[in-house]
């Protein structure tokens, strides 16, 4: 068994124009997966596809706002129409929203983040699972990008945390339903990862994220992509219903005071 098992599979990746989604798209295409890159922003989406094609990969772009159910259905139909089948769906598109106590969030903010971070995962799983079943895929997979916020609630993040807990719950339920039909369903839970999601966050916030990481650094998007590739491969057929952190031990527990008895071992 090796990564060759992914060659020729067809997968959709949402939010493929930047950050973690782009890293997954590039990694999949390099390994021989035919990639349908979905994004709201067509210019950046086309750029990702052109980069993949110029490196010899097979990819197409579909413009979709995945918070709209009809766009998600059209996206899945487009993938099947283009490549004749569907094997995998990576639900990565999402937004951050945070740093605010719960009572300061507006009802509109609630609706917006729920429809993108959670409802889109439901609609994509709803339509993609049917397409994967109809394709009689022997290596079907669904990967939902949650967050360490789905494992470990954080202050100022009541809405984001709710969506990411929801993604993990949906992942686990669906994994039970599709296990008999050879479709794995897993969640990837990134820790603080260097992507445009942080926008123009102040230096103090970025410094906080770095210092919060036990590794002393933030993650790189490719570090999530390598796990996504493994989960797409036939080496991972017995892994389903899992929520796997890629966070340099950030969600493993709380740090405490520690004093080495023999620090000279590092000399
Ligand atoms: N970067 C982190 O530290 C981190 C940590 C934990 C979880 N995550 C999760 O990882 C996923 C990817 O985030 P990222 O950090 O790569 O951020 P990013 O901003 O670089 O990427 C998000 C992508 O989603 C797309 N998108 C946004 N709204 C969309 C919509 N309505 N329809 C279609 N596409 C849309 C954006 O265009 C972009 O391509 C998100 O679900 C995020 O919650 C990120």
mmCIF file of C-alpha atoms and ligand atoms in Angstrom:
data_model
loop_
_atom_site.group_PDB
_atom_site.id
_atom_site.type_symbol
_atom_site.label_atom_id
_atom_site.label_comp_id
_atom_site.label_asym_id
_atom_site.label_seq_id
_atom_site.Cartn_x
_atom_site.Cartn_y
_atom_site.Cartn_z
ATOM 1 C CA UNK A 1 0.000 0.000 0.000
ATOM 2 C CA UNK A 2 1.220 3.476 -0.787
ATOM 3 C CA UNK A 3 -0.022 6.841 -1.913
ATOM 4 C CA UNK A 4 -0.482 5.499 -5.463
ATOM 5 C CA UNK A 5 -3.947 4.349 -4.322
ATOM 6 C CA UNK A 6 -5.213 7.921 -4.671
ATOM 7 C CA UNK A 7 -4.306 8.169 -8.362
ATOM 8 C CA UNK A 8 -7.368 8.776 -10.538
ATOM 9 C CA UNK A 9 -9.709 9.502 -7.648
ATOM 10 C CA UNK A 10 -11.908 12.592 -8.088
ATOM 11 C CA UNK A 11 -12.274 15.000 -5.173
ATOM 12 C CA UNK A 12 -13.931 18.348 -4.530
ATOM 13 C CA UNK A 13 -12.201 20.825 -2.239
ATOM 14 C CA UNK A 14 -14.089 23.874 -1.019
ATOM 15 C CA UNK A 15 -12.245 27.074 -0.227
ATOM 16 C CA UNK A 16 -9.384 25.902 -2.445
ATOM 17 C CA UNK A 17 -8.051 29.346 -3.323
ATOM 18 C CA UNK A 18 -6.034 29.998 -0.195
ATOM 19 C CA UNK A 19 -4.635 28.640 3.022
ATOM 20 C CA UNK A 20 -5.378 25.057 4.007
ATOM 21 C CA UNK A 21 -7.753 24.389 1.082
ATOM 22 C CA UNK A 22 -5.165 25.499 -1.464
ATOM 23 C CA UNK A 23 -2.494 23.350 0.196
ATOM 24 C CA UNK A 24 -4.822 20.327 0.055
ATOM 25 C CA UNK A 25 -5.666 20.987 -3.617
ATOM 26 C CA UNK A 26 -1.969 21.246 -4.557
ATOM 27 C CA UNK A 27 -1.046 18.162 -2.530
ATOM 28 C CA UNK A 28 -3.913 16.077 -3.969
ATOM 29 C CA UNK A 29 -3.162 17.081 -7.558
ATOM 30 C CA UNK A 30 0.538 16.293 -7.116
ATOM 31 C CA UNK A 31 -0.429 12.811 -5.902
ATOM 32 C CA UNK A 32 -2.647 12.227 -8.957
ATOM 33 C CA UNK A 33 -6.103 13.092 -7.652
ATOM 34 C CA UNK A 34 -8.370 14.953 -10.094
ATOM 35 C CA UNK A 35 -9.320 18.058 -8.180
ATOM 36 C CA UNK A 36 -12.430 20.209 -8.409
ATOM 37 C CA UNK A 37 -11.519 23.494 -6.732
ATOM 38 C CA UNK A 38 -14.512 25.412 -5.435
ATOM 39 C CA UNK A 39 -14.465 28.966 -4.265
ATOM 40 C CA UNK A 40 -16.486 32.130 -4.093
ATOM 41 C CA UNK A 41 -13.713 34.208 -5.626
ATOM 42 C CA UNK A 42 -13.233 33.136 -9.244
ATOM 43 C CA UNK A 43 -9.955 34.951 -9.911
ATOM 44 C CA UNK A 44 -8.106 33.319 -7.019
ATOM 45 C CA UNK A 45 -9.745 29.967 -7.738
ATOM 46 C CA UNK A 46 -8.604 30.048 -11.359
ATOM 47 C CA UNK A 47 -5.096 30.955 -10.171
ATOM 48 C CA UNK A 48 -4.972 27.812 -8.009
ATOM 49 C CA UNK A 49 -6.140 25.678 -10.938
ATOM 50 C CA UNK A 50 -3.578 27.243 -13.290
ATOM 51 C CA UNK A 51 -0.788 26.590 -10.787
ATOM 52 C CA UNK A 52 -1.872 22.952 -10.501
ATOM 53 C CA UNK A 53 -2.108 22.523 -14.278
ATOM 54 C CA UNK A 54 1.281 24.086 -14.935
ATOM 55 C CA UNK A 55 2.763 21.560 -12.494
ATOM 56 C CA UNK A 56 1.175 18.733 -14.546
ATOM 57 C CA UNK A 57 -1.896 18.147 -12.342
ATOM 58 C CA UNK A 58 -5.530 17.752 -13.345
ATOM 59 C CA UNK A 59 -7.889 20.367 -11.886
ATOM 60 C CA UNK A 60 -10.942 22.430 -12.711
ATOM 61 C CA UNK A 61 -12.514 25.421 -11.020
ATOM 62 C CA UNK A 62 -16.156 25.927 -10.068
ATOM 63 C CA UNK A 63 -17.391 29.185 -8.624
ATOM 64 C CA UNK A 64 -19.644 28.512 -5.655
ATOM 65 C CA UNK A 65 -20.774 30.226 -2.499
ATOM 66 C CA UNK A 66 -21.013 27.096 -0.381
ATOM 67 C CA UNK A 67 -23.271 28.794 2.152
ATOM 68 C CA UNK A 68 -25.959 28.492 -0.551
ATOM 69 C CA UNK A 69 -27.355 24.958 -0.834
ATOM 70 C CA UNK A 70 -28.169 25.315 -4.536
ATOM 71 C CA UNK A 71 -24.547 26.273 -5.286
ATOM 72 C CA UNK A 72 -23.321 23.193 -3.430
ATOM 73 C CA UNK A 73 -25.644 20.924 -5.417
ATOM 74 C CA UNK A 74 -24.459 22.527 -8.672
ATOM 75 C CA UNK A 75 -20.856 22.012 -7.568
ATOM 76 C CA UNK A 76 -21.338 18.284 -6.974
ATOM 77 C CA UNK A 77 -23.225 17.937 -10.301
ATOM 78 C CA UNK A 78 -20.378 19.795 -12.053
ATOM 79 C CA UNK A 79 -17.752 17.451 -10.601
ATOM 80 C CA UNK A 80 -19.658 14.358 -11.711
ATOM 81 C CA UNK A 81 -20.368 15.862 -15.128
ATOM 82 C CA UNK A 82 -16.688 16.822 -15.610
ATOM 83 C CA UNK A 83 -14.973 13.660 -14.427
ATOM 84 C CA UNK A 84 -17.777 11.083 -14.574
ATOM 85 C CA UNK A 85 -17.586 10.192 -10.905
ATOM 86 C CA UNK A 86 -16.873 11.438 -7.375
ATOM 87 C CA UNK A 87 -14.720 9.746 -4.734
ATOM 88 C CA UNK A 88 -14.020 12.447 -2.186
ATOM 89 C CA UNK A 89 -15.354 15.662 -0.705
ATOM 90 C CA UNK A 90 -13.211 17.993 1.393
ATOM 91 C CA UNK A 91 -15.295 20.575 3.224
ATOM 92 C CA UNK A 92 -12.720 23.179 4.066
ATOM 93 C CA UNK A 93 -14.293 26.605 3.384
ATOM 94 C CA UNK A 94 -14.893 28.495 6.575
ATOM 95 C CA UNK A 95 -14.544 31.835 8.270
ATOM 96 C CA UNK A 96 -13.284 32.909 11.639
ATOM 97 C CA UNK A 97 -15.150 35.294 13.897
ATOM 98 C CA UNK A 98 -13.980 35.979 17.330
ATOM 99 C CA UNK A 99 -12.513 37.844 20.201
ATOM 100 C CA UNK A 100 -15.945 38.971 21.421
ATOM 101 C CA UNK A 101 -18.104 37.965 24.395
ATOM 102 C CA UNK A 102 -21.246 36.091 23.344
ATOM 103 C CA UNK A 103 -23.682 38.959 24.048
ATOM 104 C CA UNK A 104 -21.869 41.228 21.568
ATOM 105 C CA UNK A 105 -22.454 38.960 18.579
ATOM 106 C CA UNK A 106 -25.340 40.016 16.346
ATOM 107 C CA UNK A 107 -28.040 37.705 15.053
ATOM 108 C CA UNK A 108 -26.722 38.293 11.524
ATOM 109 C CA UNK A 109 -23.254 37.163 12.585
ATOM 110 C CA UNK A 110 -24.827 34.001 14.014
ATOM 111 C CA UNK A 111 -26.679 33.281 10.754
ATOM 112 C CA UNK A 112 -23.622 33.994 8.578
ATOM 113 C CA UNK A 113 -21.178 31.802 10.416
ATOM 114 C CA UNK A 114 -23.667 28.952 10.852
ATOM 115 C CA UNK A 115 -24.548 28.928 7.162
ATOM 116 C CA UNK A 116 -20.920 28.864 6.035
ATOM 117 C CA UNK A 117 -19.136 26.833 8.694
ATOM 118 C CA UNK A 118 -21.873 24.305 9.489
ATOM 119 C CA UNK A 119 -24.787 24.296 7.029
ATOM 120 C CA UNK A 120 -22.413 24.100 4.063
ATOM 121 C CA UNK A 121 -20.855 20.969 5.557
ATOM 122 C CA UNK A 122 -24.320 19.408 5.833
ATOM 123 C CA UNK A 123 -25.339 20.293 2.276
ATOM 124 C CA UNK A 124 -22.009 19.166 0.847
ATOM 125 C CA UNK A 125 -22.167 15.857 2.701
ATOM 126 C CA UNK A 126 -25.805 15.455 1.629
ATOM 127 C CA UNK A 127 -25.096 15.816 -2.092
ATOM 128 C CA UNK A 128 -21.554 14.422 -2.205
ATOM 129 C CA UNK A 129 -22.418 11.229 -0.323
ATOM 130 C CA UNK A 130 -25.091 10.449 -2.926
ATOM 131 C CA UNK A 131 -22.650 11.096 -5.769
ATOM 132 C CA UNK A 132 -19.960 8.929 -4.135
ATOM 133 C CA UNK A 133 -22.472 6.109 -3.599
ATOM 134 C CA UNK A 134 -23.678 6.343 -7.211
ATOM 135 C CA UNK A 135 -20.022 6.289 -8.380
ATOM 136 C CA UNK A 136 -19.600 2.959 -6.560
ATOM 137 C CA UNK A 137 -16.332 4.308 -5.200
ATOM 138 C CA UNK A 138 -14.239 1.665 -3.497
ATOM 139 C CA UNK A 139 -12.280 4.332 -1.675
ATOM 140 C CA UNK A 140 -14.814 7.033 -0.890
ATOM 141 C CA UNK A 141 -13.921 9.694 1.626
ATOM 142 C CA UNK A 142 -15.333 12.822 3.211
ATOM 143 C CA UNK A 143 -13.045 15.137 5.142
ATOM 144 C CA UNK A 144 -14.454 18.030 7.130
ATOM 145 C CA UNK A 145 -12.089 20.736 8.308
ATOM 146 C CA UNK A 146 -13.073 21.496 11.885
ATOM 147 C CA UNK A 147 -10.625 23.103 14.312
ATOM 148 C CA UNK A 148 -9.066 22.658 17.707
ATOM 149 C CA UNK A 149 -11.964 24.962 18.640
ATOM 150 C CA UNK A 150 -14.146 21.898 17.982
ATOM 151 C CA UNK A 151 -12.215 19.965 20.627
ATOM 152 C CA UNK A 152 -11.300 22.646 23.111
ATOM 153 C CA UNK A 153 -13.651 25.635 23.537
ATOM 154 C CA UNK A 154 -11.967 29.022 23.589
ATOM 155 C CA UNK A 155 -13.026 32.335 25.077
ATOM 156 C CA UNK A 156 -14.304 34.947 22.634
ATOM 157 C CA UNK A 157 -15.206 32.167 20.189
ATOM 158 C CA UNK A 158 -18.703 31.049 21.204
ATOM 159 C CA UNK A 159 -20.070 31.067 17.650
ATOM 160 C CA UNK A 160 -16.991 29.694 15.856
ATOM 161 C CA UNK A 161 -16.599 27.030 18.547
ATOM 162 C CA UNK A 162 -20.257 26.018 18.128
ATOM 163 C CA UNK A 163 -19.855 25.540 14.392
ATOM 164 C CA UNK A 164 -16.691 23.478 14.787
ATOM 165 C CA UNK A 165 -18.185 21.260 17.527
ATOM 166 C CA UNK A 166 -21.156 20.807 15.166
ATOM 167 C CA UNK A 167 -18.861 19.751 12.330
ATOM 168 C CA UNK A 168 -17.303 17.053 14.505
ATOM 169 C CA UNK A 169 -20.704 15.794 15.664
ATOM 170 C CA UNK A 170 -21.962 15.606 12.086
ATOM 171 C CA UNK A 171 -18.752 13.866 11.030
ATOM 172 C CA UNK A 172 -19.076 11.186 13.681
ATOM 173 C CA UNK A 173 -22.780 10.490 13.026
ATOM 174 C CA UNK A 174 -22.252 10.290 9.272
ATOM 175 C CA UNK A 175 -19.227 8.014 9.676
ATOM 176 C CA UNK A 176 -21.484 5.406 11.312
ATOM 177 C CA UNK A 177 -24.025 5.703 8.506
ATOM 178 C CA UNK A 178 -21.576 5.366 5.601
ATOM 179 C CA UNK A 179 -19.081 2.875 7.074
ATOM 180 C CA UNK A 180 -20.972 -0.102 5.577
ATOM 181 C CA UNK A 181 -20.749 1.548 2.150
ATOM 182 C CA UNK A 182 -16.992 2.084 2.097
ATOM 183 C CA UNK A 183 -17.036 5.846 2.635
ATOM 184 C CA UNK A 184 -14.826 7.147 5.422
ATOM 185 C CA UNK A 185 -15.845 10.366 7.171
ATOM 186 C CA UNK A 186 -13.277 12.191 9.254
ATOM 187 C CA UNK A 187 -12.542 15.649 10.614
ATOM 188 C CA UNK A 188 -9.218 17.429 10.566
ATOM 189 C CA UNK A 189 -8.735 19.842 13.461
ATOM 190 C CA UNK A 190 -6.042 22.410 12.653
ATOM 191 C CA UNK A 191 -4.400 24.372 15.406
ATOM 192 C CA UNK A 192 -3.185 27.914 14.765
ATOM 193 C CA UNK A 193 -2.068 27.726 11.141
ATOM 194 C CA UNK A 194 -0.462 30.444 9.034
ATOM 195 C CA UNK A 195 -3.183 31.407 6.510
ATOM 196 C CA UNK A 196 -5.063 34.536 5.408
ATOM 197 C CA UNK A 197 -7.873 33.668 7.849
ATOM 198 C CA UNK A 198 -6.162 35.914 10.405
ATOM 199 C CA UNK A 199 -6.520 38.885 8.041
ATOM 200 C CA UNK A 200 -4.978 41.944 9.625
ATOM 201 C CA UNK A 201 -4.932 40.554 13.169
ATOM 202 C CA UNK A 202 -2.658 42.729 15.329
ATOM 203 C CA UNK A 203 0.889 41.589 16.089
ATOM 204 C CA UNK A 204 -0.099 41.037 19.708
ATOM 205 C CA UNK A 205 -2.677 38.458 18.640
ATOM 206 C CA UNK A 206 -0.249 36.671 16.305
ATOM 207 C CA UNK A 207 2.374 36.623 19.072
ATOM 208 C CA UNK A 208 -0.215 35.165 21.425
ATOM 209 C CA UNK A 209 -1.023 32.379 18.942
ATOM 210 C CA UNK A 210 2.674 31.474 18.574
ATOM 211 C CA UNK A 211 3.331 31.488 22.290
ATOM 212 C CA UNK A 212 0.188 29.410 22.941
ATOM 213 C CA UNK A 213 1.588 26.631 20.745
ATOM 214 C CA UNK A 214 3.663 24.067 22.683
ATOM 215 C CA UNK A 215 5.908 23.871 19.611
ATOM 216 C CA UNK A 216 6.554 27.631 19.789
ATOM 217 C CA UNK A 217 5.402 28.066 16.203
ATOM 218 C CA UNK A 218 2.172 28.093 14.223
ATOM 219 C CA UNK A 219 1.412 25.297 11.766
ATOM 220 C CA UNK A 220 1.847 25.466 8.014
ATOM 221 C CA UNK A 221 -1.148 24.664 5.751
ATOM 222 C CA UNK A 222 0.789 21.794 4.151
ATOM 223 C CA UNK A 223 0.883 20.035 7.531
ATOM 224 C CA UNK A 224 -2.918 19.659 7.316
ATOM 225 C CA UNK A 225 -2.704 18.725 3.631
ATOM 226 C CA UNK A 226 -0.452 15.720 4.342
ATOM 227 C CA UNK A 227 -3.070 14.316 6.726
ATOM 228 C CA UNK A 228 -5.817 14.999 4.171
ATOM 229 C CA UNK A 229 -3.816 13.044 1.585
ATOM 230 C CA UNK A 230 -3.337 10.105 3.931
ATOM 231 C CA UNK A 231 -7.084 10.060 4.726
ATOM 232 C CA UNK A 232 -7.820 10.022 0.975
ATOM 233 C CA UNK A 233 -5.531 7.046 0.426
ATOM 234 C CA UNK A 234 -6.397 3.385 0.767
ATOM 235 C CA UNK A 235 -3.967 3.176 3.696
ATOM 236 C CA UNK A 236 -6.624 4.936 5.783
ATOM 237 C CA UNK A 237 -9.657 2.784 4.935
ATOM 238 C CA UNK A 238 -10.090 1.727 8.570
ATOM 239 C CA UNK A 239 -9.948 5.268 9.927
ATOM 240 C CA UNK A 240 -13.421 6.785 10.124
ATOM 241 C CA UNK A 241 -15.348 8.892 12.608
ATOM 242 C CA UNK A 242 -12.121 10.455 13.848
ATOM 243 C CA UNK A 243 -11.434 14.095 14.692
ATOM 244 C CA UNK A 244 -7.687 14.383 14.275
ATOM 245 C CA UNK A 245 -5.759 17.412 15.550
ATOM 246 C CA UNK A 246 -2.901 18.888 13.514
ATOM 247 C CA UNK A 247 -1.828 21.297 16.207
ATOM 248 C CA UNK A 248 1.597 20.516 17.621
ATOM 249 C CA UNK A 249 -0.020 19.223 20.855
ATOM 250 C CA UNK A 250 -1.993 22.425 21.490
ATOM 251 C CA UNK A 251 -5.247 20.587 22.271
ATOM 252 C CA UNK A 252 -3.553 17.734 24.149
ATOM 253 C CA UNK A 253 -4.027 19.460 27.490
ATOM 254 C CA UNK A 254 -3.135 22.491 29.533
ATOM 255 C CA UNK A 255 0.458 23.411 30.159
ATOM 256 C CA UNK A 256 1.760 23.668 33.710
ATOM 257 C CA UNK A 257 4.988 24.626 35.444
ATOM 258 C CA UNK A 258 7.730 22.120 34.696
ATOM 259 C CA UNK A 259 11.305 22.008 35.910
ATOM 260 C CA UNK A 260 13.869 19.745 34.245
ATOM 261 C CA UNK A 261 16.151 17.891 36.668
ATOM 262 C CA UNK A 262 18.803 17.389 33.974
ATOM 263 C CA UNK A 263 18.656 20.238 31.449
ATOM 264 C CA UNK A 264 22.249 19.410 30.435
ATOM 265 C CA UNK A 265 20.850 16.641 28.193
ATOM 266 C CA UNK A 266 20.140 19.413 25.670
ATOM 267 C CA UNK A 267 23.776 20.634 25.651
HETATM 268 N N1 LIG B 1 -5.856 28.921 9.914
HETATM 269 C C1 LIG B 1 -6.153 28.439 11.132
HETATM 270 O O1 LIG B 1 -5.468 28.735 12.130
HETATM 271 C C2 LIG B 1 -7.305 27.482 11.289
HETATM 272 C C3 LIG B 1 -7.422 26.825 12.521
HETATM 273 C C4 LIG B 1 -8.463 25.944 12.704
HETATM 274 C C5 LIG B 1 -9.376 25.713 11.677
HETATM 275 N N2 LIG B 1 -9.250 26.370 10.498
HETATM 276 C C6 LIG B 1 -10.254 26.091 9.464
HETATM 277 O O2 LIG B 1 -9.608 25.781 8.254
HETATM 278 C C7 LIG B 1 -10.469 26.098 7.162
HETATM 279 C C8 LIG B 1 -9.685 26.875 6.130
HETATM 280 O O3 LIG B 1 -9.272 28.099 6.688
HETATM 281 P P1 LIG B 1 -7.905 28.839 6.312
HETATM 282 O O4 LIG B 1 -7.205 29.105 7.560
HETATM 283 O O5 LIG B 1 -7.209 28.130 5.214
HETATM 284 O O6 LIG B 1 -8.485 30.259 5.856
HETATM 285 P P2 LIG B 1 -8.504 31.021 4.454
HETATM 286 O O7 LIG B 1 -9.221 32.286 4.712
HETATM 287 O O8 LIG B 1 -7.136 31.071 3.880
HETATM 288 O O9 LIG B 1 -9.367 30.057 3.538
HETATM 289 C C9 LIG B 1 -10.769 29.989 3.573
HETATM 290 C C10 LIG B 1 -11.252 29.667 2.188
HETATM 291 O O10 LIG B 1 -12.682 29.557 2.202
HETATM 292 C C11 LIG B 1 -13.183 30.324 1.111
HETATM 293 N N3 LIG B 1 -14.536 30.775 1.383
HETATM 294 C C12 LIG B 1 -14.933 31.656 2.335
HETATM 295 N N4 LIG B 1 -16.253 31.828 2.260
HETATM 296 C C13 LIG B 1 -16.696 31.035 1.243
HETATM 297 C C14 LIG B 1 -17.963 30.778 0.688
HETATM 298 N N5 LIG B 1 -19.078 31.365 1.158
HETATM 299 N N6 LIG B 1 -18.054 29.907 -0.346
HETATM 300 C C15 LIG B 1 -16.954 29.311 -0.833
HETATM 301 N N7 LIG B 1 -15.727 29.502 -0.341
HETATM 302 C C16 LIG B 1 -15.601 30.362 0.678
HETATM 303 C C17 LIG B 1 -12.211 31.479 0.978
HETATM 304 O O11 LIG B 1 -12.296 32.093 -0.280
HETATM 305 C C18 LIG B 1 -10.894 30.745 1.183
HETATM 306 O O12 LIG B 1 -10.465 30.116 -0.004
HETATM 307 C C19 LIG B 1 -11.650 26.873 7.768
HETATM 308 O O13 LIG B 1 -12.753 26.013 7.891
HETATM 309 C C20 LIG B 1 -11.143 27.285 9.142
HETATM 310 O O14 LIG B 1 -12.176 27.436 10.075
HETATM 311 C C21 LIG B 1 -8.229 27.251 10.278
#
